Coordinates of C-alpha atoms in Angstrom, one line a residue:
Chain A
M760 CA 111.5 91.5 52.1
T761 CA 108.0 89.7 53.5
I762 CA 106.5 90.0 57.0
N763 CA 107.2 86.2 57.1
E764 CA 110.9 87.1 55.9
I765 CA 111.5 89.8 58.3
Q766 CA 110.5 88.2 61.5
D767 CA 112.0 84.7 61.1
E768 CA 115.3 87.5 60.7
I769 CA 114.5 89.0 64.3
I770 CA 114.2 85.2 65.8
D771 CA 117.2 84.4 64.5
E772 CA 118.9 87.4 65.6
F773 CA 117.3 87.3 68.8
S774 CA 118.9 83.2 69.6
F775 CA 122.3 84.7 69.8
F776 CA 121.2 86.1 73.5
D777 CA 121.5 83.6 76.5
D778 CA 119.9 85.9 79.0
W779 CA 116.7 88.5 79.6
M780 CA 119.3 91.4 80.0
D781 CA 120.5 90.7 77.0
K782 CA 117.6 90.9 75.6
Y783 CA 116.8 94.5 76.9
E784 CA 120.4 95.6 75.8
F785 CA 119.3 95.2 72.5
I786 CA 115.8 96.3 73.3
I787 CA 116.9 99.6 74.0
D788 CA 119.1 99.7 71.5
L789 CA 117.0 100.1 69.3
G790 CA 114.9 102.3 71.5
K791 CA 117.4 104.8 71.3
K792 CA 118.0 104.8 67.8
L793 CA 114.3 104.4 66.4
P794 CA 113.7 107.9 64.5
L795 CA 111.2 110.1 66.5
I796 CA 107.7 110.5 65.4
D797 CA 106.8 114.5 64.2
A798 CA 106.0 116.9 67.1
S799 CA 102.8 117.2 65.2
A800 CA 101.9 113.4 65.3
K801 CA 102.7 113.2 68.7
S802 CA 98.6 114.4 69.5
D803 CA 96.7 112.8 71.7
D804 CA 94.3 111.1 68.6
K805 CA 97.5 108.9 67.8
L806 CA 98.1 108.6 71.7
I807 CA 97.2 104.7 72.3
K808 CA 96.7 104.5 75.8
G809 CA 98.5 102.3 78.3
C810 CA 98.5 102.2 82.2
Q811 CA 102.6 102.6 81.9
S812 CA 104.1 104.1 79.5
R813 CA 102.6 106.3 76.7
V814 CA 103.1 105.4 73.2
W815 CA 102.0 107.7 69.7
L816 CA 101.5 106.0 66.6
D817 CA 101.0 107.7 62.8
A818 CA 100.8 106.0 59.8
K819 CA 100.1 107.1 55.7
A820 CA 99.2 105.3 52.9
N821 CA 102.0 104.9 49.5
G822 CA 100.8 103.5 46.9
G823 CA 99.3 100.5 48.6
K824 CA 101.9 99.8 51.2
V825 CA 101.6 101.8 54.9
Q826 CA 104.2 103.5 56.7
F827 CA 104.3 104.1 60.7
T828 CA 106.0 106.2 63.0
A829 CA 106.0 106.1 66.5
D830 CA 107.0 106.7 70.3
S831 CA 107.3 106.2 73.8
D832 CA 108.7 107.6 76.5
A833 CA 109.7 104.7 77.6
V834 CA 112.8 103.2 75.9
I835 CA 111.9 99.2 75.8
T836 CA 108.4 100.4 74.9
K837 CA 110.4 102.2 72.2
G838 CA 112.6 99.2 71.6
I839 CA 109.9 96.6 70.9
I840 CA 107.8 99.2 68.9
S841 CA 110.8 99.2 67.1
L842 CA 110.8 95.7 65.6
L843 CA 107.4 95.9 65.4
I844 CA 107.4 98.4 62.9
R845 CA 110.3 96.4 60.9
V846 CA 108.1 93.9 60.3
M847 CA 105.0 96.4 59.0
N848 CA 106.4 98.9 57.7
D849 CA 106.2 99.8 54.0
Q850 CA 104.4 96.4 53.2
P851 CA 100.6 95.8 51.6
A852 CA 98.0 97.1 53.6
K853 CA 96.2 93.7 53.5
E854 CA 99.4 91.3 54.8
I855 CA 99.0 93.5 57.7
A856 CA 96.5 93.3 58.4
E857 CA 96.1 89.7 58.0
Q858 CA 99.5 87.9 59.2
E859 CA 100.0 86.7 62.6
L860 CA 102.7 88.2 64.7
Y861 CA 104.8 85.3 65.3
F862 CA 107.8 86.3 65.8
I863 CA 106.8 88.6 69.9
D864 CA 105.9 84.9 71.3
K865 CA 109.1 83.2 69.9
I866 CA 111.4 86.1 71.3
G867 CA 109.9 86.0 74.7
L868 CA 108.1 89.0 74.1
K869 CA 104.9 87.9 74.4
E870 CA 104.3 88.7 78.5
H871 CA 104.6 92.6 77.0
L872 CA 101.0 91.7 75.4
S873 CA 99.0 90.5 78.1
P874 CA 96.3 93.3 79.3
T875 CA 98.0 93.0 82.5
R876 CA 101.5 94.7 81.8
S877 CA 99.2 97.4 80.3
N878 CA 102.0 98.7 78.7
G879 CA 99.8 99.0 75.2
L880 CA 101.8 97.1 73.4
L881 CA 98.5 94.6 72.6
S882 CA 96.6 97.7 71.7
M883 CA 99.8 99.3 69.1
V884 CA 99.7 95.9 67.1
K885 CA 95.7 95.9 66.8
Q886 CA 96.0 100.0 65.9
M887 CA 98.5 98.8 63.7
K888 CA 96.1 96.4 61.5
M889 CA 93.6 99.2 62.4
Y890 CA 95.7 101.6 60.6
A891 CA 95.8 99.0 57.9
L892 CA 92.6 97.6 57.3
K893 CA 91.1 101.3 56.6
L894 CA 94.4 102.4 54.4
A895 CA 93.8 98.9 52.4
Chain B
M235 CA 130.6 97.7 111.4
V236 CA 126.8 96.1 109.0
P237 CA 124.9 95.9 112.3
P238 CA 123.2 92.4 112.0
L239 CA 120.7 91.1 109.0
G240 CA 117.6 92.6 109.4
G241 CA 118.2 95.6 112.1
Q242 CA 117.4 95.3 115.7
G243 CA 115.0 93.0 117.3
V244 CA 113.0 90.6 114.8
N245 CA 114.3 87.0 114.1
I246 CA 114.7 87.7 110.4
K247 CA 115.3 84.1 109.9
K248 CA 112.6 82.7 111.6
I249 CA 110.2 85.7 109.9
R250 CA 111.2 84.6 106.4
A251 CA 110.6 80.5 107.4
D252 CA 106.7 82.1 108.0
F253 CA 106.8 83.6 104.5
P254 CA 107.2 80.4 102.3
I255 CA 106.2 82.7 98.8
L256 CA 110.0 84.2 99.9
S257 CA 111.9 80.4 98.6
T258 CA 110.1 80.6 95.1
E259 CA 112.2 82.1 91.9
M260 CA 111.0 85.1 89.6
N261 CA 111.8 84.6 86.2
G262 CA 114.9 82.2 87.6
K263 CA 116.1 84.6 90.5
P264 CA 115.6 84.4 94.0
L265 CA 112.8 86.3 94.4
I266 CA 112.8 89.7 95.9
F267 CA 109.8 90.9 97.1
L268 CA 109.9 95.0 97.6
D269 CA 105.6 95.4 97.2
R270 CA 104.4 95.3 100.6
G271 CA 102.9 99.3 99.6
A272 CA 100.5 97.1 96.4
S273 CA 100.3 94.1 98.7
S274 CA 102.1 91.9 101.3
Q275 CA 103.3 88.4 101.3
K276 CA 101.0 86.1 104.0
P277 CA 102.7 83.5 106.2
N278 CA 101.5 80.3 107.1
Q279 CA 99.8 81.1 110.4
V280 CA 97.8 82.9 108.0
I281 CA 97.3 80.4 105.2
E282 CA 96.6 77.8 107.8
A283 CA 94.3 79.6 109.9
M284 CA 92.2 79.9 106.8
D285 CA 92.6 76.3 105.5
E286 CA 91.5 75.1 109.2
Y287 CA 88.5 76.9 109.0
Y288 CA 87.2 75.2 106.4
K289 CA 88.4 72.0 106.6
T290 CA 87.1 72.1 110.4
T291 CA 84.5 74.6 111.2
H292 CA 82.9 76.2 108.1
A293 CA 79.2 77.1 108.1
N294 CA 77.0 79.6 107.9
V295 CA 77.0 82.6 111.3
H296 CA 74.1 83.9 112.7
R297 CA 72.1 81.4 111.5
G298 CA 72.2 77.5 112.3
V299 CA 70.7 76.5 115.2
Y300 CA 73.4 73.0 115.2
N301 CA 76.9 73.5 116.4
L302 CA 79.0 73.2 114.0
S303 CA 77.2 76.9 112.4
Q304 CA 77.8 78.1 116.0
R305 CA 81.5 77.2 116.3
A306 CA 81.7 79.2 112.8
T307 CA 80.0 82.2 114.6
D308 CA 82.5 81.9 117.4
Q309 CA 85.4 81.8 115.6
F310 CA 83.7 85.2 113.6
E311 CA 83.0 87.3 116.5
A312 CA 86.0 86.7 118.2
A313 CA 88.0 87.5 114.5
R314 CA 85.8 91.1 115.4
K315 CA 86.9 91.1 119.6
T316 CA 91.0 90.9 118.2
M317 CA 90.6 93.3 115.7
Q318 CA 88.7 96.0 118.3
R319 CA 92.0 94.8 120.1
F320 CA 93.9 95.3 117.5
I321 CA 93.0 99.3 116.5
N322 CA 92.0 99.5 120.4
A323 CA 88.1 100.6 119.4
K324 CA 85.9 100.9 122.2
H325 CA 83.3 98.3 121.6
D326 CA 83.4 95.7 119.2
H327 CA 80.0 96.3 117.2
E328 CA 82.1 99.3 116.1
V329 CA 84.1 97.1 114.1
I330 CA 82.6 96.2 110.4
F331 CA 84.0 93.3 108.1
T332 CA 84.2 95.0 104.5
R333 CA 86.2 93.6 101.7
G334 CA 89.1 96.3 102.0
T335 CA 90.3 99.9 102.1
T336 CA 87.9 100.9 99.4
E337 CA 84.6 99.1 100.1
G338 CA 85.1 101.0 103.7
I339 CA 86.1 104.6 102.0
N340 CA 82.7 104.2 99.6
L341 CA 80.6 102.8 102.5
V342 CA 81.1 106.4 104.5
A343 CA 81.0 108.7 101.4
N344 CA 77.8 106.5 101.0
S345 CA 76.0 106.6 103.6
F346 CA 77.3 109.5 105.1
G347 CA 77.1 111.3 102.8
R348 CA 73.4 110.4 101.8
K349 CA 72.8 111.7 105.2
Y350 CA 75.0 114.6 105.8
L351 CA 76.1 116.3 102.7
K352 CA 74.0 119.0 101.1
E353 CA 74.8 121.2 98.3
G354 CA 77.1 124.1 98.6
D355 CA 79.1 121.5 101.1
E356 CA 82.6 120.9 101.4
V357 CA 84.7 117.7 101.6
L358 CA 88.4 118.1 102.8
I359 CA 90.8 115.2 101.1
S360 CA 94.4 115.9 100.7
A361 CA 96.7 115.9 97.1
M362 CA 98.3 113.0 97.7
E363 CA 95.2 111.0 98.7
H364 CA 94.6 107.3 96.8
H365 CA 92.2 107.4 94.2
S366 CA 90.1 105.5 96.6
N367 CA 89.6 108.3 98.8
I368 CA 89.5 110.6 95.7
V369 CA 86.9 108.9 93.8
P370 CA 83.7 107.6 96.2
W371 CA 83.9 111.9 97.4
Q372 CA 83.7 112.9 94.1
M373 CA 80.8 110.6 93.6
A374 CA 79.1 111.7 96.7
C375 CA 80.0 115.3 96.1
E376 CA 78.3 114.8 92.5
V377 CA 75.2 113.8 93.9
A378 CA 75.2 116.2 97.0
G379 CA 75.8 118.8 94.5
A380 CA 78.9 119.4 97.1
N381 CA 82.6 120.5 96.6
L382 CA 85.4 118.4 97.0
K383 CA 88.6 120.8 98.6
V384 CA 91.7 119.4 98.1
I385 CA 94.6 120.2 101.0
P386 CA 98.0 120.9 99.4
I387 CA 101.6 119.4 100.5
N388 CA 105.0 120.9 100.2
D389 CA 107.9 120.0 98.5
L390 CA 109.0 117.5 100.6
G391 CA 105.7 115.3 100.5
E392 CA 104.2 116.7 104.2
L393 CA 100.8 118.1 104.3
N394 CA 100.5 121.9 104.0
M395 CA 99.0 121.9 107.9
T396 CA 98.7 126.2 107.3
A397 CA 96.4 126.0 104.5
F398 CA 94.1 123.2 106.2
A399 CA 94.0 125.3 108.5
E400 CA 92.5 127.8 106.1
M401 CA 90.2 126.0 103.8
V402 CA 88.6 124.7 107.0
N403 CA 85.2 126.3 107.4
E404 CA 82.0 126.5 107.9
K405 CA 81.0 125.0 104.8
T406 CA 83.1 121.5 105.6
K407 CA 81.6 118.1 106.1
I408 CA 84.2 115.5 106.3
I409 CA 88.1 115.5 105.6
A410 CA 89.2 112.2 104.5
V411 CA 93.1 111.9 104.6
M412 CA 95.9 109.1 105.0
H413 CA 97.5 108.2 107.9
V414 CA 100.6 106.7 105.2
S415 CA 101.4 107.8 102.0
N416 CA 101.9 104.6 99.3
S417 CA 103.7 106.3 96.8
L418 CA 105.7 109.0 98.9
G419 CA 105.7 107.0 102.4
T420 CA 104.5 110.4 104.4
I421 CA 103.0 109.6 107.7
N422 CA 100.4 112.2 108.4
P423 CA 99.8 114.0 111.6
I424 CA 96.9 112.7 112.1
K425 CA 96.9 113.7 115.9
E426 CA 96.4 117.1 114.8
I427 CA 94.4 116.7 112.0
T428 CA 91.4 115.2 114.0
A429 CA 92.8 117.7 117.6
F430 CA 91.1 121.3 114.8
A431 CA 88.4 119.1 113.7
R432 CA 87.3 118.4 116.9
K433 CA 86.9 121.6 117.8
R434 CA 84.5 122.6 115.3
G435 CA 82.8 119.1 114.9
I436 CA 83.6 118.0 111.2
P437 CA 84.3 114.4 112.0
V438 CA 87.5 112.7 110.2
L439 CA 88.1 109.2 108.0
V440 CA 91.4 108.0 107.7
D441 CA 92.8 105.7 105.7
G442 CA 94.8 103.5 107.0
A443 CA 95.9 101.0 104.4
Q444 CA 99.6 101.8 104.5
A445 CA 99.6 102.1 108.5
T446 CA 98.8 99.4 110.0
P447 CA 101.4 97.0 109.1
H448 CA 103.8 99.7 110.4
I449 CA 102.2 101.4 112.9
K450 CA 100.6 100.8 116.5
I451 CA 97.1 102.2 115.5
D452 CA 94.5 103.2 119.2
V453 CA 91.6 104.8 117.2
Q454 CA 90.7 106.3 120.3
E455 CA 93.8 108.1 121.0
L456 CA 94.1 109.4 117.4
D457 CA 90.3 110.8 118.0
A458 CA 89.2 109.7 114.0
D459 CA 86.1 108.8 113.5
F460 CA 86.5 106.4 110.9
Y461 CA 89.5 105.1 110.5
V462 CA 89.4 101.8 107.3
F463 CA 92.1 99.4 106.1
S464 CA 92.2 96.1 104.9
A465 CA 93.6 93.0 105.5
H466 CA 96.0 91.6 102.7
K467 CA 98.5 94.7 103.5
M468 CA 99.2 94.0 106.5
Y469 CA 99.9 90.1 105.8
G470 CA 96.6 88.6 106.0
P471 CA 93.9 87.4 103.1
T472 CA 92.6 89.9 100.2
G473 CA 89.2 90.7 99.9
M474 CA 89.0 91.7 103.5
G475 CA 89.4 95.2 105.5
L476 CA 87.7 96.9 108.2
L477 CA 85.7 100.1 109.1
Y478 CA 86.3 101.2 112.4
G479 CA 83.5 104.3 112.5
K480 CA 82.4 105.8 116.1
E481 CA 79.0 103.8 117.4
E482 CA 76.9 107.2 117.1
L483 CA 78.4 108.4 113.9
L484 CA 77.1 104.7 112.5
N485 CA 74.1 104.9 114.6
A486 CA 73.1 108.0 113.0
M487 CA 74.3 106.5 109.1
P488 CA 71.6 104.4 106.7
P489 CA 72.3 101.5 105.8
Y490 CA 74.9 101.0 102.8
H491 CA 73.9 97.7 101.4
G492 CA 70.6 96.0 101.5
G493 CA 69.9 92.0 102.0
G494 CA 70.9 89.3 104.4
E495 CA 71.9 89.9 107.8
M496 CA 71.6 93.3 108.3
I497 CA 67.4 93.5 108.6
E498 CA 65.7 93.7 112.6
T499 CA 62.4 92.4 110.3
C500 CA 61.5 92.7 106.7
S501 CA 58.7 92.5 105.2
F502 CA 57.0 94.1 101.8
E503 CA 56.0 96.8 102.8
K504 CA 58.4 98.1 105.8
T505 CA 62.0 96.7 106.4
T506 CA 63.6 97.3 110.4
Y507 CA 67.3 97.3 110.3
N508 CA 69.5 95.5 112.2
V509 CA 71.5 96.6 114.9
L510 CA 76.2 97.6 114.6
P511 CA 77.4 96.0 113.2
F512 CA 75.2 93.8 111.1
K513 CA 73.3 96.6 109.1
F514 CA 76.2 97.4 107.6
E515 CA 77.5 93.8 106.3
A516 CA 74.5 92.7 104.4
G517 CA 75.1 89.1 102.7
T518 CA 77.0 86.6 103.6
P519 CA 80.5 87.4 104.8
D520 CA 84.0 86.9 104.2
I521 CA 84.0 83.9 107.3
A522 CA 87.6 82.8 106.4
G523 CA 88.9 86.3 105.5
A524 CA 88.0 88.2 109.2
I525 CA 89.8 85.1 110.7
G526 CA 92.8 85.4 108.3
M527 CA 92.7 89.0 109.2
A528 CA 92.8 88.1 113.0
A529 CA 95.1 85.8 112.1
A530 CA 97.7 88.1 110.6
V531 CA 96.6 90.7 113.6
D532 CA 98.3 88.2 116.1
Y533 CA 100.7 87.3 113.5
I534 CA 102.3 91.2 114.1
E535 CA 101.2 91.5 117.7
E536 CA 103.8 88.2 117.9
I537 CA 106.8 89.4 116.3
G538 CA 105.4 93.4 117.8
H539 CA 104.7 96.7 116.6
E540 CA 107.7 98.1 118.1
A541 CA 109.7 95.7 116.8
I542 CA 108.4 95.7 113.3
A543 CA 108.7 99.5 112.7
Q544 CA 112.4 99.1 114.0
H545 CA 113.3 96.8 111.5
E546 CA 111.4 98.7 108.7
Y547 CA 113.3 101.8 110.0
D548 CA 116.0 100.4 109.8
L549 CA 115.3 98.2 106.2
L550 CA 114.0 102.8 105.0
T551 CA 117.4 105.0 106.2
Y552 CA 119.9 101.9 104.6
G553 CA 118.0 101.6 101.5
T554 CA 117.8 106.1 101.6
E555 CA 121.3 105.7 102.1
K556 CA 122.9 103.3 99.4
L557 CA 120.1 104.4 96.5
K558 CA 121.3 107.8 97.2
A559 CA 124.7 107.6 96.3
I560 CA 123.7 106.7 92.5
D561 CA 124.2 109.7 90.6
S562 CA 121.0 110.0 88.3
L563 CA 118.5 108.6 91.2
Q564 CA 116.0 111.4 92.6
I565 CA 114.1 109.8 95.4
I566 CA 110.8 111.2 95.2
G567 CA 109.1 112.0 98.7
K568 CA 111.6 113.2 101.9
A569 CA 109.3 113.7 104.3
N570 CA 110.8 114.0 107.8
N571 CA 108.0 111.7 109.0
K572 CA 108.4 108.4 106.7
A573 CA 107.0 104.7 106.6
S574 CA 109.3 102.0 105.2
V575 CA 108.6 103.2 101.4
I576 CA 111.2 104.7 98.9
S577 CA 109.6 105.9 95.8
F578 CA 112.2 107.1 93.7
L579 CA 113.6 108.4 89.9
I580 CA 116.9 107.7 87.3
D581 CA 116.7 110.4 85.5
G582 CA 116.1 110.2 82.3
A583 CA 114.8 107.1 82.7
H584 CA 111.0 105.9 82.3
P585 CA 109.4 104.3 85.5
Y586 CA 108.4 101.2 83.5
D587 CA 111.6 100.7 81.9
V588 CA 113.5 100.5 85.0
G589 CA 110.6 98.5 86.6
A590 CA 110.8 95.4 83.5
I591 CA 115.0 95.3 84.3
L592 CA 114.8 94.8 88.3
D593 CA 111.6 92.3 86.8
K594 CA 114.1 89.7 85.1
L595 CA 116.6 90.2 88.4
G596 CA 114.4 88.5 90.0
I597 CA 113.5 92.1 92.0
A598 CA 109.6 93.1 92.2
V599 CA 108.9 96.5 92.7
R600 CA 106.0 98.7 92.0
T601 CA 106.0 101.6 89.0
G602 CA 103.6 103.7 87.8
H603 CA 101.3 106.5 89.3
H604 CA 100.5 104.0 92.3
C605 CA 96.6 105.1 91.9
T606 CA 97.4 108.7 92.8
Q607 CA 97.2 110.5 89.0
P608 CA 96.3 113.7 91.0
L609 CA 99.7 113.4 92.5
M610 CA 101.9 113.1 89.8
D611 CA 100.5 115.1 87.5
L612 CA 101.1 118.1 90.3
L613 CA 104.6 116.5 91.0
N614 CA 105.2 116.8 87.5
I615 CA 106.4 113.5 86.9
P616 CA 105.0 110.1 84.4
G617 CA 105.3 108.2 87.7
T618 CA 107.7 106.9 89.8
V619 CA 109.4 103.4 91.1
R620 CA 108.6 102.5 94.2
A621 CA 110.3 100.4 97.1
S622 CA 108.1 99.2 99.9
F623 CA 109.8 97.1 102.4
G624 CA 108.3 94.5 104.8
V625 CA 108.5 92.5 107.9
Y626 CA 110.5 89.9 106.1
N627 CA 112.8 91.9 103.9
T628 CA 116.6 92.3 105.1
R629 CA 119.2 93.8 104.3
E630 CA 120.4 92.0 102.0
D631 CA 117.3 92.3 99.8
V632 CA 117.8 96.4 99.1
D633 CA 121.8 95.3 98.5
V634 CA 120.6 93.4 95.1
L635 CA 117.4 96.1 95.3
V636 CA 120.4 98.7 94.7
A637 CA 122.4 96.7 92.6
G638 CA 119.9 96.1 90.4
V639 CA 119.3 99.8 90.6
A640 CA 122.7 101.3 89.4
R641 CA 122.7 98.1 86.5
A642 CA 119.5 99.4 84.9
A643 CA 120.5 103.3 85.1
R644 CA 123.9 102.3 83.2
M645 CA 121.0 100.3 80.5
L646 CA 118.8 103.3 80.3
T647 CA 120.9 106.4 80.7

């Protein structure tokens, strides 16, 4: 699937939820399921500093495509990361760098991207794109 | 039997009606505002006093020969008198208007530091201080080549007074401690600290940011050399605060900012400085802010400090009992003498996650390190969830919080 096909799939999944608590239940569930990042990758240079929760992100190139692993000490953040990884993992580096992530706005997560929430998500997306640019 | 809504002594219905924001919604739910520790909401009395000033009285102060400027000056100086009465300062010129607690501490750290801090001297602060009462002293110490020393705390989150007594020595030039902890709620024994320091001739600065909305302050009884606080945590406007300093010390200290108002005469060769309080009030002051802060004081005094303290104590004890009933919850900060702040953690859940869920339920709490990162490092926790109560909160607010926290705990663990 392409990045946009996955984004549309997520938007579709979220359309079933009536209120935020259901969305959070779903995101928390994703967070709990996210495969843990390798302990050696939890180093300070992989840390995306946010005010409230810590996020580690690692990327590897695999034949023109990029594979991401990540972790956070907050489970909602982890669930959101898991969505980002689902969209961008194993995609061509060039597309990761260039594709607009419209699903974040569509499923109502945009507020989590505002700098005032300071949970590092904005930096997380930036960092994923930076890795992709570097590996492209 | 559950006591009547809101404990004793305050007319909670009337008070809530004074705060327009309390009848708004957040995320489609009635707003439950439990973040007075970060900033309180504002009553109509404060909003209208500032509004009225701008509509009818505004002109620059201490400058104009015309009537309007005189009236603005009168109101501004009347606000100073109100503040003098509020903290029971001996003189009104010991009341310096600032932008807030942070500026007050920076003023003292900078001005007192330049005059009195020398290489090898020591500044004594405590382990529970807010960044605002750490960083300015670090900066002053760096300039002087002085050292910052930290009074430890015990397991309950109280100052270790034995260690304090041992740490004070002939190198100690100033002691700077908070009156009430924003993260733990601890009310510190300020009189004990000032009495000990007085015998050794060491001045004490008290960060009263969390104390003034809660406790009646008498700077002469406390024997504080400096007392600083912000208006916005006590139902007044943001960007406004107060530095109280003993006349003798303030007179001996050099000015902090240079500019208009703080000069007596100014020439390119030599400037002489104005008298107190103007020496420390460079530039056009926040006139409306001062009037708003005085209106907040009038508001507090009308309800009565004792009634407020009693009401908030009721919420503190009620909330603590209710929250403790949640299995996975632990209270952070168990001081015997505590203000209306409850910091807590849910085992296995990050404070941020708890706060994010409460937000969607319309409940505003603070999550994180509360600008006391060294304290959180010391307690070895990433931060806490903090509910802090104001005069307008009710037992019903606490019930909504407790139900929300229980729900968050179920979802997250």
